[in-house]
Coordinates of C-alpha atoms in Angstrom, one line a residue:
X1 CA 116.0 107.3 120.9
X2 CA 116.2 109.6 124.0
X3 CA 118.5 112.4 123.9
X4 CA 121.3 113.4 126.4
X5 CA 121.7 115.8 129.1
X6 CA 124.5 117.3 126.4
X7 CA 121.3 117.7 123.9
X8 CA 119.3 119.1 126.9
X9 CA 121.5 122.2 127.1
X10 CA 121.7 123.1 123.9
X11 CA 118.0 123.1 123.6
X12 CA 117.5 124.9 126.8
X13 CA 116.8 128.6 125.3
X14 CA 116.1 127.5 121.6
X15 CA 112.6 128.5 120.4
X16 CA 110.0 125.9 120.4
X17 CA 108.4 124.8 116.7
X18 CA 104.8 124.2 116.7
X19 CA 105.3 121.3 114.7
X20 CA 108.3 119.4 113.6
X21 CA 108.1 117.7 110.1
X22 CA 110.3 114.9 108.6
X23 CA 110.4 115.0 104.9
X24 CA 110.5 117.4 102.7
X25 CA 108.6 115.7 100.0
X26 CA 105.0 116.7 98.7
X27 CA 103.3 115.5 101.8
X28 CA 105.6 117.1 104.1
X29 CA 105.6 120.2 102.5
X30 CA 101.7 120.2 101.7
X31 CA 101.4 119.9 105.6
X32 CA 103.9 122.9 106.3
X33 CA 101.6 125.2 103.9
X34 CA 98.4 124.0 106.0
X35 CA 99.8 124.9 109.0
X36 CA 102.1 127.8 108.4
X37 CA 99.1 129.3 106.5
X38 CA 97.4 129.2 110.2
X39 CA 100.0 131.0 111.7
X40 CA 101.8 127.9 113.0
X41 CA 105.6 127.9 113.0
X42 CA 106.8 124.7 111.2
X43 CA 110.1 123.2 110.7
X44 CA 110.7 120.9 108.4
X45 CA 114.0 118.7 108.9
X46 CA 115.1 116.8 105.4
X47 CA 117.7 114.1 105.0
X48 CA 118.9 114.9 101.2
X49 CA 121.0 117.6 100.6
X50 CA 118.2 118.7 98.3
X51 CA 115.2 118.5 96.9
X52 CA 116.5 118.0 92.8
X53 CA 116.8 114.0 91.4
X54 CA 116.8 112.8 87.7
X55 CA 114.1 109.9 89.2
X56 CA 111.6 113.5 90.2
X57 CA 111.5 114.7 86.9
X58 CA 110.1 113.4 83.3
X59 CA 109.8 110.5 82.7
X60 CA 111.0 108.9 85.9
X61 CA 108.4 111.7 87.7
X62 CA 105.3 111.3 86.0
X63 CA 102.6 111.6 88.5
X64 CA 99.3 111.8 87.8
X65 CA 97.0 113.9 90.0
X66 CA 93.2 112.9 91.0
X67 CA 90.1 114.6 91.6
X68 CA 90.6 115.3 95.4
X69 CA 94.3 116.6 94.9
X70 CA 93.3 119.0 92.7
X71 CA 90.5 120.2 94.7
X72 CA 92.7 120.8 97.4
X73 CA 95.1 122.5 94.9
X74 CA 92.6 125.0 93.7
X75 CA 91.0 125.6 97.3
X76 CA 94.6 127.1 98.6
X77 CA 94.9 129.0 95.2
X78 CA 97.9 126.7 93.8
X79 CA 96.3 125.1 90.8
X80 CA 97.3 127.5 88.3
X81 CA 101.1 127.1 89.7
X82 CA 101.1 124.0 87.8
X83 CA 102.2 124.1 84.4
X84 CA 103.2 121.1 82.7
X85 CA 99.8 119.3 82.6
X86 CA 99.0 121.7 79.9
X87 CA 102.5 120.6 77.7
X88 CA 101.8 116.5 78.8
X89 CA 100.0 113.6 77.2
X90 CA 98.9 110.9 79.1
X91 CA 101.6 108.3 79.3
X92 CA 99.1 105.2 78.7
X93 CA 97.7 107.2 75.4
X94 CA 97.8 105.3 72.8
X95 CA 97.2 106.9 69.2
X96 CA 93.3 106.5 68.9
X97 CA 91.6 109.5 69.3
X98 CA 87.8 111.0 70.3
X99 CA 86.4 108.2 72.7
X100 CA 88.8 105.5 72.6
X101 CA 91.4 108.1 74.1
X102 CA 92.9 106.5 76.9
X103 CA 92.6 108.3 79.8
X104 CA 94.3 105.7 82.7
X105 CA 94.3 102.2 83.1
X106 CA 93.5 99.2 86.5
X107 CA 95.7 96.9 86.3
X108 CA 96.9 98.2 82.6
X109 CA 93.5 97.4 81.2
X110 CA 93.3 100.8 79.9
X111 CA 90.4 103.6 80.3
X112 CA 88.6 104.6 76.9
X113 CA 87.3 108.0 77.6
X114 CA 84.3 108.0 75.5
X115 CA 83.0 105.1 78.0
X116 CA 82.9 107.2 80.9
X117 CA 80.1 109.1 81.8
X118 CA 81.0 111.0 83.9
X119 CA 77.5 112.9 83.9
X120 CA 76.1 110.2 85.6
X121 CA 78.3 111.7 88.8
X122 CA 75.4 113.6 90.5
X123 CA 77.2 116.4 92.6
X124 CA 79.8 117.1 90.0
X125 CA 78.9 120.2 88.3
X126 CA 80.6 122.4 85.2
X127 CA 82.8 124.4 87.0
X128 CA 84.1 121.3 88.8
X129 CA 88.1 120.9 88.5
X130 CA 89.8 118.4 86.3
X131 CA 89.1 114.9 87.4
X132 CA 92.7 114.1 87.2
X133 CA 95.7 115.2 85.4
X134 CA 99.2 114.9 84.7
X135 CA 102.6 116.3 85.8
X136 CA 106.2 115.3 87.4
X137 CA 107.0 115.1 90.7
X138 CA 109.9 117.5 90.5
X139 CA 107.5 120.4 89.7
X140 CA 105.1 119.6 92.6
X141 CA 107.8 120.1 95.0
X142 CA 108.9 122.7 93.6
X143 CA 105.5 124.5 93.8
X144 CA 104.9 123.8 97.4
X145 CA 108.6 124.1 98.7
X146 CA 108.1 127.6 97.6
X147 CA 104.8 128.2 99.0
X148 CA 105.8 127.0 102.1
X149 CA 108.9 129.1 102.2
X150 CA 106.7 132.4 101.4
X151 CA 104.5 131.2 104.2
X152 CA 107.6 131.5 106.9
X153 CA 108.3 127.8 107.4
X154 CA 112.0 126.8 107.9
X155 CA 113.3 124.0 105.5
X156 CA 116.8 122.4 106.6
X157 CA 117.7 119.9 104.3
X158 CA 121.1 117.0 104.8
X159 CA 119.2 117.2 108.2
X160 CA 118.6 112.9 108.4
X161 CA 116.3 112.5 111.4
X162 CA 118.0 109.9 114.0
X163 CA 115.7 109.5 116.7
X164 CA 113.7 111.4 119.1
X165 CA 112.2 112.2 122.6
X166 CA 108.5 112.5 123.6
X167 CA 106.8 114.4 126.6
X168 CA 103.1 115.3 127.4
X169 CA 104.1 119.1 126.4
X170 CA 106.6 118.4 123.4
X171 CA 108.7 116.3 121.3
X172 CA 113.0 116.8 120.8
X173 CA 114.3 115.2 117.8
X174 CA 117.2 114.4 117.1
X175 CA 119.5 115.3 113.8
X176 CA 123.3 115.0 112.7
X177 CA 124.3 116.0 116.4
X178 CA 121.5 119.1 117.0
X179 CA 118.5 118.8 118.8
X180 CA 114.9 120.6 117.6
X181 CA 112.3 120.9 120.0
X182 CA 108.4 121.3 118.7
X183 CA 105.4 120.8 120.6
X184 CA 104.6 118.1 117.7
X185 CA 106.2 115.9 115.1
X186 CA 105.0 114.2 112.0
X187 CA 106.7 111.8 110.5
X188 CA 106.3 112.0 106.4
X189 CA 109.8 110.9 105.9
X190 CA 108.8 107.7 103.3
X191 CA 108.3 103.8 103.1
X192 CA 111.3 103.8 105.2
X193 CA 110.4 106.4 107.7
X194 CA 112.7 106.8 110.7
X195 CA 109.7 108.4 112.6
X196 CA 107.6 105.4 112.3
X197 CA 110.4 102.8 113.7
X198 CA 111.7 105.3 116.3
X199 CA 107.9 106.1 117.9
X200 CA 107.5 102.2 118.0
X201 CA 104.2 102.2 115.1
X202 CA 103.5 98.3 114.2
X203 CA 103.5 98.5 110.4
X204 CA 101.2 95.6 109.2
X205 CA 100.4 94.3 105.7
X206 CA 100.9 91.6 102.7
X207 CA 105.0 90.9 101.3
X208 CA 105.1 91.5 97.3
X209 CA 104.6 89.6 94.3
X210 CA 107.4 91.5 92.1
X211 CA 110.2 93.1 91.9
X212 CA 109.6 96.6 89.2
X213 CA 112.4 98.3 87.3
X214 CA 112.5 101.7 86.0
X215 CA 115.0 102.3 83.5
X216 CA 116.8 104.6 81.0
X217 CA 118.8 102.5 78.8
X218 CA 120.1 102.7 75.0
X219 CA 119.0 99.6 73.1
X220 CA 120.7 98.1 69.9
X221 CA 117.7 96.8 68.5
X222 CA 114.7 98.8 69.6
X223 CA 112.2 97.9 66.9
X224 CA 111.8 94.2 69.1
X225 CA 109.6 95.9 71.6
X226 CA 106.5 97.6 70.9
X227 CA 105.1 100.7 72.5
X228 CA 103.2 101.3 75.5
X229 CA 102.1 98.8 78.3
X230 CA 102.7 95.1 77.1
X231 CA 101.4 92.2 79.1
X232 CA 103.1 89.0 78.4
X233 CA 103.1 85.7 79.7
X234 CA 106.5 86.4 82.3
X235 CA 105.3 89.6 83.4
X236 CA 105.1 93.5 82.1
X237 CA 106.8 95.7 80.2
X238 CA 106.4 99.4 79.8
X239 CA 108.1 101.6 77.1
X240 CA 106.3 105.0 77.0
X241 CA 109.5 107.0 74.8
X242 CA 112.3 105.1 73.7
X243 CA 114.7 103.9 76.2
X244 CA 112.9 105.1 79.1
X245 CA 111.1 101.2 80.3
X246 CA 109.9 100.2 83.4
X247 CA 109.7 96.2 84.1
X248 CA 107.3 93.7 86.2
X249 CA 109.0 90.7 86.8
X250 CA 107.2 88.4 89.0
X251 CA 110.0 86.8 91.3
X252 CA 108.1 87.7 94.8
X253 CA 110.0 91.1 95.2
X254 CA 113.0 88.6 95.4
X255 CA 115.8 90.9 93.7
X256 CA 114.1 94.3 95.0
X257 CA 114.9 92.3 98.8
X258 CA 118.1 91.5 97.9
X259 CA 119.5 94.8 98.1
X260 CA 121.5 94.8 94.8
X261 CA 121.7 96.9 92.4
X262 CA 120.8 96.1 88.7
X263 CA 123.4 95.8 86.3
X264 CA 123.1 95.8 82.5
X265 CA 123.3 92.1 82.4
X266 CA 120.6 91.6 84.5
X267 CA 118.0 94.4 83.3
X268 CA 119.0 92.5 80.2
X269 CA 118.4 89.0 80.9
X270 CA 114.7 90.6 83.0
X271 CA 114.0 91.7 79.9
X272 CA 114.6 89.6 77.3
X273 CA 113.0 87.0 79.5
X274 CA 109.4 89.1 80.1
X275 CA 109.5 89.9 76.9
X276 CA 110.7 87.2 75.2
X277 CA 112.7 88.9 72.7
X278 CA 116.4 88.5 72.1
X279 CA 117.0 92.7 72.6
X280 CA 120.1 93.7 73.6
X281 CA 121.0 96.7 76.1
X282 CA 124.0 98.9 75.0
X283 CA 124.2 100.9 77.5
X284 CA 122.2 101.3 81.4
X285 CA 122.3 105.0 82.1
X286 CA 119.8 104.6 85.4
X287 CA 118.0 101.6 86.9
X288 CA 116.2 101.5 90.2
X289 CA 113.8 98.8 91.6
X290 CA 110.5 98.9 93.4
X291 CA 107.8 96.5 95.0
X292 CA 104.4 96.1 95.5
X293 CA 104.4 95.4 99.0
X294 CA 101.8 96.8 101.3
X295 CA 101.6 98.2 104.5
X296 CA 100.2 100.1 107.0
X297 CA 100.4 101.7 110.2
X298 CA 97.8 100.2 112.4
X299 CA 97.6 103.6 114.0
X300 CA 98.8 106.8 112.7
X301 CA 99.3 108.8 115.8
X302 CA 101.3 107.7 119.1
X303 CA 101.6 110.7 121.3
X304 CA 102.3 114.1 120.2
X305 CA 103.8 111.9 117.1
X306 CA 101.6 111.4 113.7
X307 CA 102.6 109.5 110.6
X308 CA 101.1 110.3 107.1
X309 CA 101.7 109.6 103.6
X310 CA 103.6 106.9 102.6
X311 CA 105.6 106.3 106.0
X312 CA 101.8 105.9 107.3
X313 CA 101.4 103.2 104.1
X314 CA 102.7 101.7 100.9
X315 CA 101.8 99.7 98.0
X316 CA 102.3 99.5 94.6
X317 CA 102.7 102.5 92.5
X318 CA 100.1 101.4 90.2
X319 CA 98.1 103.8 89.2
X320 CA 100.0 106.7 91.3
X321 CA 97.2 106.5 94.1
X322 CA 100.2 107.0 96.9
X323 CA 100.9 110.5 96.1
X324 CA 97.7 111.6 96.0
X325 CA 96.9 109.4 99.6
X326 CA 99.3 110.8 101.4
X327 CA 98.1 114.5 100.2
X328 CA 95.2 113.5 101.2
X329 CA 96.8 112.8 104.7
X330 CA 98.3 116.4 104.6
X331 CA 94.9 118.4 104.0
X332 CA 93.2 116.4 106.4
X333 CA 95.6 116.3 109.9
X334 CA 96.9 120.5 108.6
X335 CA 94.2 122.4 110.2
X336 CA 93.0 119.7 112.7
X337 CA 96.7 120.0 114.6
X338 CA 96.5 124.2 113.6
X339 CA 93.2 124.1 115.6
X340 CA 94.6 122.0 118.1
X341 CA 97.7 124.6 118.3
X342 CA 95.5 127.7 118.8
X343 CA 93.4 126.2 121.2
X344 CA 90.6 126.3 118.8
X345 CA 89.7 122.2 119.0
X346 CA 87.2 120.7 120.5
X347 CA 87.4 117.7 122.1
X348 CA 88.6 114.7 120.2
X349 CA 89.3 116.1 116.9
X350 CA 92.7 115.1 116.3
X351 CA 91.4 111.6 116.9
X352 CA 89.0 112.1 113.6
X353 CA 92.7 112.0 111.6
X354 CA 93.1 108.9 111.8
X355 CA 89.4 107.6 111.9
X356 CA 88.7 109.2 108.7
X357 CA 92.4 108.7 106.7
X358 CA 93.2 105.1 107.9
X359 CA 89.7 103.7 105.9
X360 CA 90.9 105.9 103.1
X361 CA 94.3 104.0 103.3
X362 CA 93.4 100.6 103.5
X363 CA 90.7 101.1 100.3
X364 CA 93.6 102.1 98.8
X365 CA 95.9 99.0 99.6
X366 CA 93.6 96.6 98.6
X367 CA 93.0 98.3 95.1
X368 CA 96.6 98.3 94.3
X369 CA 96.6 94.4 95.5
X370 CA 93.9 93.6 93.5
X371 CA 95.5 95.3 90.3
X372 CA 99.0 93.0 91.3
X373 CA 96.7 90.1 91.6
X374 CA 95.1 90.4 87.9
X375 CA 98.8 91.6 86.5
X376 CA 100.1 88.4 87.7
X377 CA 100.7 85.9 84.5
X378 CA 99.5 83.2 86.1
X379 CA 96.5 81.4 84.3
X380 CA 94.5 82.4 86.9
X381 CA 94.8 85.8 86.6
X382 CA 94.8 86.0 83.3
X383 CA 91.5 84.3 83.5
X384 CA 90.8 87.0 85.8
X385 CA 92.1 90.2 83.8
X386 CA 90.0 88.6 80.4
X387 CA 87.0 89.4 82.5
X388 CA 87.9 92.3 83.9
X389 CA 88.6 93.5 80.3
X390 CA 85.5 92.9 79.1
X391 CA 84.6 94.9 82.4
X392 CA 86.2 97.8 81.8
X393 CA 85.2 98.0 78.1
X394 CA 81.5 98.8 78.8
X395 CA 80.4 102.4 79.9
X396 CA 78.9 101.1 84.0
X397 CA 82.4 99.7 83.9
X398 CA 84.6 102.2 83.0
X399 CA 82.3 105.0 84.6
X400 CA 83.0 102.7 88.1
X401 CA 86.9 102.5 87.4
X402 CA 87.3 106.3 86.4
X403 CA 85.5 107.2 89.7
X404 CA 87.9 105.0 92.1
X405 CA 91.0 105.8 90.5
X406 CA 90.2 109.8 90.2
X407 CA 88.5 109.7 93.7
X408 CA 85.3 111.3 92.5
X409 CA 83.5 109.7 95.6
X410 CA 86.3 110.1 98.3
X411 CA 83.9 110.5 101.7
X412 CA 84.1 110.4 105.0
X413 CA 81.6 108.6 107.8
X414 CA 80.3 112.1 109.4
X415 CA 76.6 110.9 110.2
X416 CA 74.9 113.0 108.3
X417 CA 71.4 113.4 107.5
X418 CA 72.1 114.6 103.7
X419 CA 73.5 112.7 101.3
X420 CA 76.0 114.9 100.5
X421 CA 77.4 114.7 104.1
X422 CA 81.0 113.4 104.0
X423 CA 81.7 114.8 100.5
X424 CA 83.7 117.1 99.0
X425 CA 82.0 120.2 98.6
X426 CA 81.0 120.9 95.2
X427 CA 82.9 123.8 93.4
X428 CA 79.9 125.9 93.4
X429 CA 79.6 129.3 91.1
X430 CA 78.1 131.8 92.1
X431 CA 75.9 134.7 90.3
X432 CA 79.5 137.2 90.0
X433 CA 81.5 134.5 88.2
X434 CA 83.3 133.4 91.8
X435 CA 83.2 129.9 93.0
X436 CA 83.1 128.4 96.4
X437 CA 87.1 127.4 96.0
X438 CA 87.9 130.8 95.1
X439 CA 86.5 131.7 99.1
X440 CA 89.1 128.9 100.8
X441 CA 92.4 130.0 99.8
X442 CA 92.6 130.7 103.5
X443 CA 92.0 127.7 105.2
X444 CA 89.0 128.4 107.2
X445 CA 85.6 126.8 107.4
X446 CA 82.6 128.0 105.4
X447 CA 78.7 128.3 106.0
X448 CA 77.0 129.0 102.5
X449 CA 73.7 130.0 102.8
X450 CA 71.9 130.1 99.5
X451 CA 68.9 131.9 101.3
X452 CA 69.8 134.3 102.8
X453 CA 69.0 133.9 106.5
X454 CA 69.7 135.9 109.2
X455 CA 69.9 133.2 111.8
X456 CA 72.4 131.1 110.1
X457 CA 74.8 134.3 110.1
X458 CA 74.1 134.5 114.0
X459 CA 75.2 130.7 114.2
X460 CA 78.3 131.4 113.3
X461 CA 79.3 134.4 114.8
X462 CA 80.9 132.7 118.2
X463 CA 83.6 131.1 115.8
X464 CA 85.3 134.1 114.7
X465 CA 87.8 133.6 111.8
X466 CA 87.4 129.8 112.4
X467 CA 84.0 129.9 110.3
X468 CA 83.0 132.3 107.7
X469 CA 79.7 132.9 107.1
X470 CA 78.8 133.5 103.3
X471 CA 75.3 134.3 101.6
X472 CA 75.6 134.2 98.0
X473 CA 73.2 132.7 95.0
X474 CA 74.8 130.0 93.1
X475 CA 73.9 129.6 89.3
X476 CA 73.1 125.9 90.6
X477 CA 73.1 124.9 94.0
X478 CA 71.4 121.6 93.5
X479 CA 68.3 121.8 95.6
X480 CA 70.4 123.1 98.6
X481 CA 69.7 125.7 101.1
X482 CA 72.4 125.7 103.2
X483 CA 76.1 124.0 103.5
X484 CA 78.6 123.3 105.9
X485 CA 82.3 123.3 104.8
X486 CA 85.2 122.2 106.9
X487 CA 88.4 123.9 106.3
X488 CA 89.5 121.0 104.3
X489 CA 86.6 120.9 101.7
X490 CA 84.8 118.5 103.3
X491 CA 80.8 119.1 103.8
X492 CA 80.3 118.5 107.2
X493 CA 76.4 119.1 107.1
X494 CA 74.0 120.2 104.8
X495 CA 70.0 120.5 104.3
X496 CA 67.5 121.4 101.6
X497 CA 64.3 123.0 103.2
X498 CA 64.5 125.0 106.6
X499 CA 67.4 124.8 108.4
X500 CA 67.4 122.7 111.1
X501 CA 69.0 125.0 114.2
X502 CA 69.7 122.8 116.6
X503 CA 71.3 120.1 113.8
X504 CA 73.4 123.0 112.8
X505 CA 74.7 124.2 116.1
X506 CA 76.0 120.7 116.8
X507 CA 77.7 120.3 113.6
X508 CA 79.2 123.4 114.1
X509 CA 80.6 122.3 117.7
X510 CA 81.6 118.9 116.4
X511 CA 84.5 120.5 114.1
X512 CA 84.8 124.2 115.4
X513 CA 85.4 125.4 119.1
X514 CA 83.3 128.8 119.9
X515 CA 85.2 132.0 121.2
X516 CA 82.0 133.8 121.8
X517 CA 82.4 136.3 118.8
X518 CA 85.5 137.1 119.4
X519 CA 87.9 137.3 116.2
X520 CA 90.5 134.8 116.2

């Protein structure tokens, strides 16, 4: 949508946004803290008058939080803001204790804790964060929205984005008859995203098998359905307290497309028929329907115009791997575009965005189609999830699961020499009682040297504030001598002898641009 001369004017003299962000959600507001804590003015423009909604809070808002989420949490010191994981069970528990605990589920096969060994996980060590854990979406928000405001950036919500208007120098977008200039936009504005049809992204991927219902209803007869997650031969059903139920029905997504909304009759007659029982609804307080469709953006950036979280992809909420993708999206584009802003990149690096998230992205849509594809009733697939069960049951299995659905092995390609290249860095402790995350609450790179040497501290002088230099002795640095750490957590070259100088120097200038000493 191109705006008019009208628009023009009234932009003429208005102050310029570094970056314009659509979506106030936990991407979009994860993004303005990366980049307003880099000094970057951010607006973020929100369509809903505000961030509160029964379907963000428990049950409905249940979210549970994996292993590179809460790394990023702790690094930018907001772990500790989150409270309810210490009140919350895990919805999928079911009343065993000790090691059959379930701990999460693939494709509702559920995880027995005392089969993962997690030990076997080389780099993790014991003052590693939580692999995963479990809160509400409402609270998440509510933690960053006020981070973000603390941090300067301006929130505007019942501000729906309509359209907008791209240069080489800038990007106007347009909103309930105003017009916001900012030199960039990102569109995190949802499966529907109004960034991603207005900059013209092709959004390619597979239609759905089901339509899903979650629902808080009052039942006459509640003593017909059982407890937790129950796979029957028409489908799933869900009831984690009573009267709070979500439903699979596997009609192709065909009453999800049709774009009505469900009535007590017909939550009724999905569920009696899924799981065949005669129950009978008294009362629907709140019903909404989902798929498992799955798409993605064949490219995530188009100009001074990026996409991430789930207006970059979508799939199934199985498993709650979308949340935690699309913050994933937000840690890794904040300081690339902050960089980028304060003419701090080199060359190419806002290009690594989308070579190292859309990888991420598509592993993750093809492990939420798999799940659909052994949930599916069919003989087939229950052929299928038999096997898988067996799978699961056995510690190698269950070690493999945990570690894909918690994202223990998240990595980028960064060509490397060390193993450990393309990694999240692990939370090393130091001698004092300090760990590494403890040093990236401000968003800037890291070189650790566990050795002590002088020329490493000369290497990364040039960068200034862009790369902090720190020589400390860790109470187990496993067999390292030195580490690289992006700003984002991610090791971008390590060694275990000597130091390699030259190696160093140009992983250094791959991620970092030099200003000669001169504090930044």
């Amino acid at each position: 949508m191109k705006t008019t001369r009208q628009d023009h004017k009234s932009i003429k003299n208005q102050a310029i946004y570094d970056v314009i962000i659509a979506g106030a959600g936990p991407v979009g507001l994860f993004l303005a803290c990366e980049l307003a804590l880099a000094k970057c003015s951010v607006l973020i423009l929100e369509k809903t008058a505000n961030n509160q909604s029964p379907l963000k809070q428990l049950p409905f808002g249940i979210r549970g939080l994996s292993a590179p989420t809460i790394e990023a949490f702790y690094r930018r010191g907001l772990f500790n803001a989150l409270e309810l994981h210490k009140q919350l069970k895990n919805p999928h528990q079911n009343a065993k204790g000790g090691k059959h605990r379930q701990v999460g589920h693939f494709a509702g096969i559920p995880l027995a804790e005392g089969n993962i060994h997690s030990s076997s996980w080389k780099y993790r060590l014991p003052s590693a964060t939580p692999t995963s854990l479990i809160t509400e979406m409402q609270e998440i928000e509510t933690v960053l929205a006020k981070r973000a405001t603390t941090l300067g950036v301006t929130i505007k919500h019942g501000q729906a984005i309509t359209g907008f208007e791209q240069t080489d120098n800038a990007v106007t977008v347009c909103s309930n008859q105003r017009s916001f200039k900012g030199k960039w936009l990102v569109g995190c504005d949802g499966s529907r995203s109004v960034v991603r049809k207005a900059g013209g992204f092709e959004f390619e991927g597979t239609e759905p098998e089901f339509t899903g219902y979650s629902t808080k209803i009052d039942l006459v007869d509640p003593e017909k359905l059982q407890t937790g997650r129950i796979m029957t031969a028409r489908g799933m059903y869900m009831q984690s307290q009573p009267g709070y139920l979500l439903l699979q029905d596997f009609d192709g997504g065909a009453f999800h497309n049709s774009g009505q909304a469900p009535t007590l009759a017909h939550i009724q007659t999905a569920l009696r028929r899924i799981s065949d029982t005669d129950v009978t609804i008294s009362a629907l307080h709140t019903a909404t329907t989902w798929t498992d469709r799955a798409r993605q953006a064949t490219t995530y950036r188009n100009g001074r115009v990026f996409l991430a979280g789930d207006a970059a992809h979508i799939h199934s909420p199985l498993g709650g791997q979308g949340l935690n993708l699309g913050l994933g999206d937000a840690m890794n584009l904040g300081w690339k575009l902050a960089a980028t802003l304060h003419n701090r990149a080199p060359e190419d690096l806002l290009d690594t965005y989308e070579a190292e998230r859309h990888p991420i992205g598509a592993q993750v849509l093809d492990w939420s189609r798999a799940q659909v594809a052994i949930m599916n009733p069919n003989p087939a697939s229950r052929a299928l999830h038999a096997i898988m069960r067996d799978l699961i049951a056995t510690p190698d299995g269950a070690t493999y699961f945990a570690s894909r659905i918690w994202g223990i092995f998240t990595h980028y390609e960064l060509n490397g020499n060390h193993p450990l290249t393309g990694y999240s860095v692990p939370n090393f402790e130091f001698e004092d009682g300090t760990t590494i995350g403890d040093f990236m609450h401000d968003g800037q790179g890291i070189l650790l040297d566990f050795a002590d040497n002088t020329s490493l501290k000369a290497l990364a002088l040039p960068y200034g504030k862009q790369l902090k230099y720190i020589s400390h002795q860790a109470k187990n640095r496993l067999g390292l001598n030195a580490v690289l750490v992006r700003p984002d957590g991610f090791i971008a070259w390590a060694c275990e002898g000597e130091p390699d100088g030259n190696e160093l120097k140009k992983a250094i200038a791959k991620w970092f641009m030099s200003h000669s000493g001169t504090e930044q």
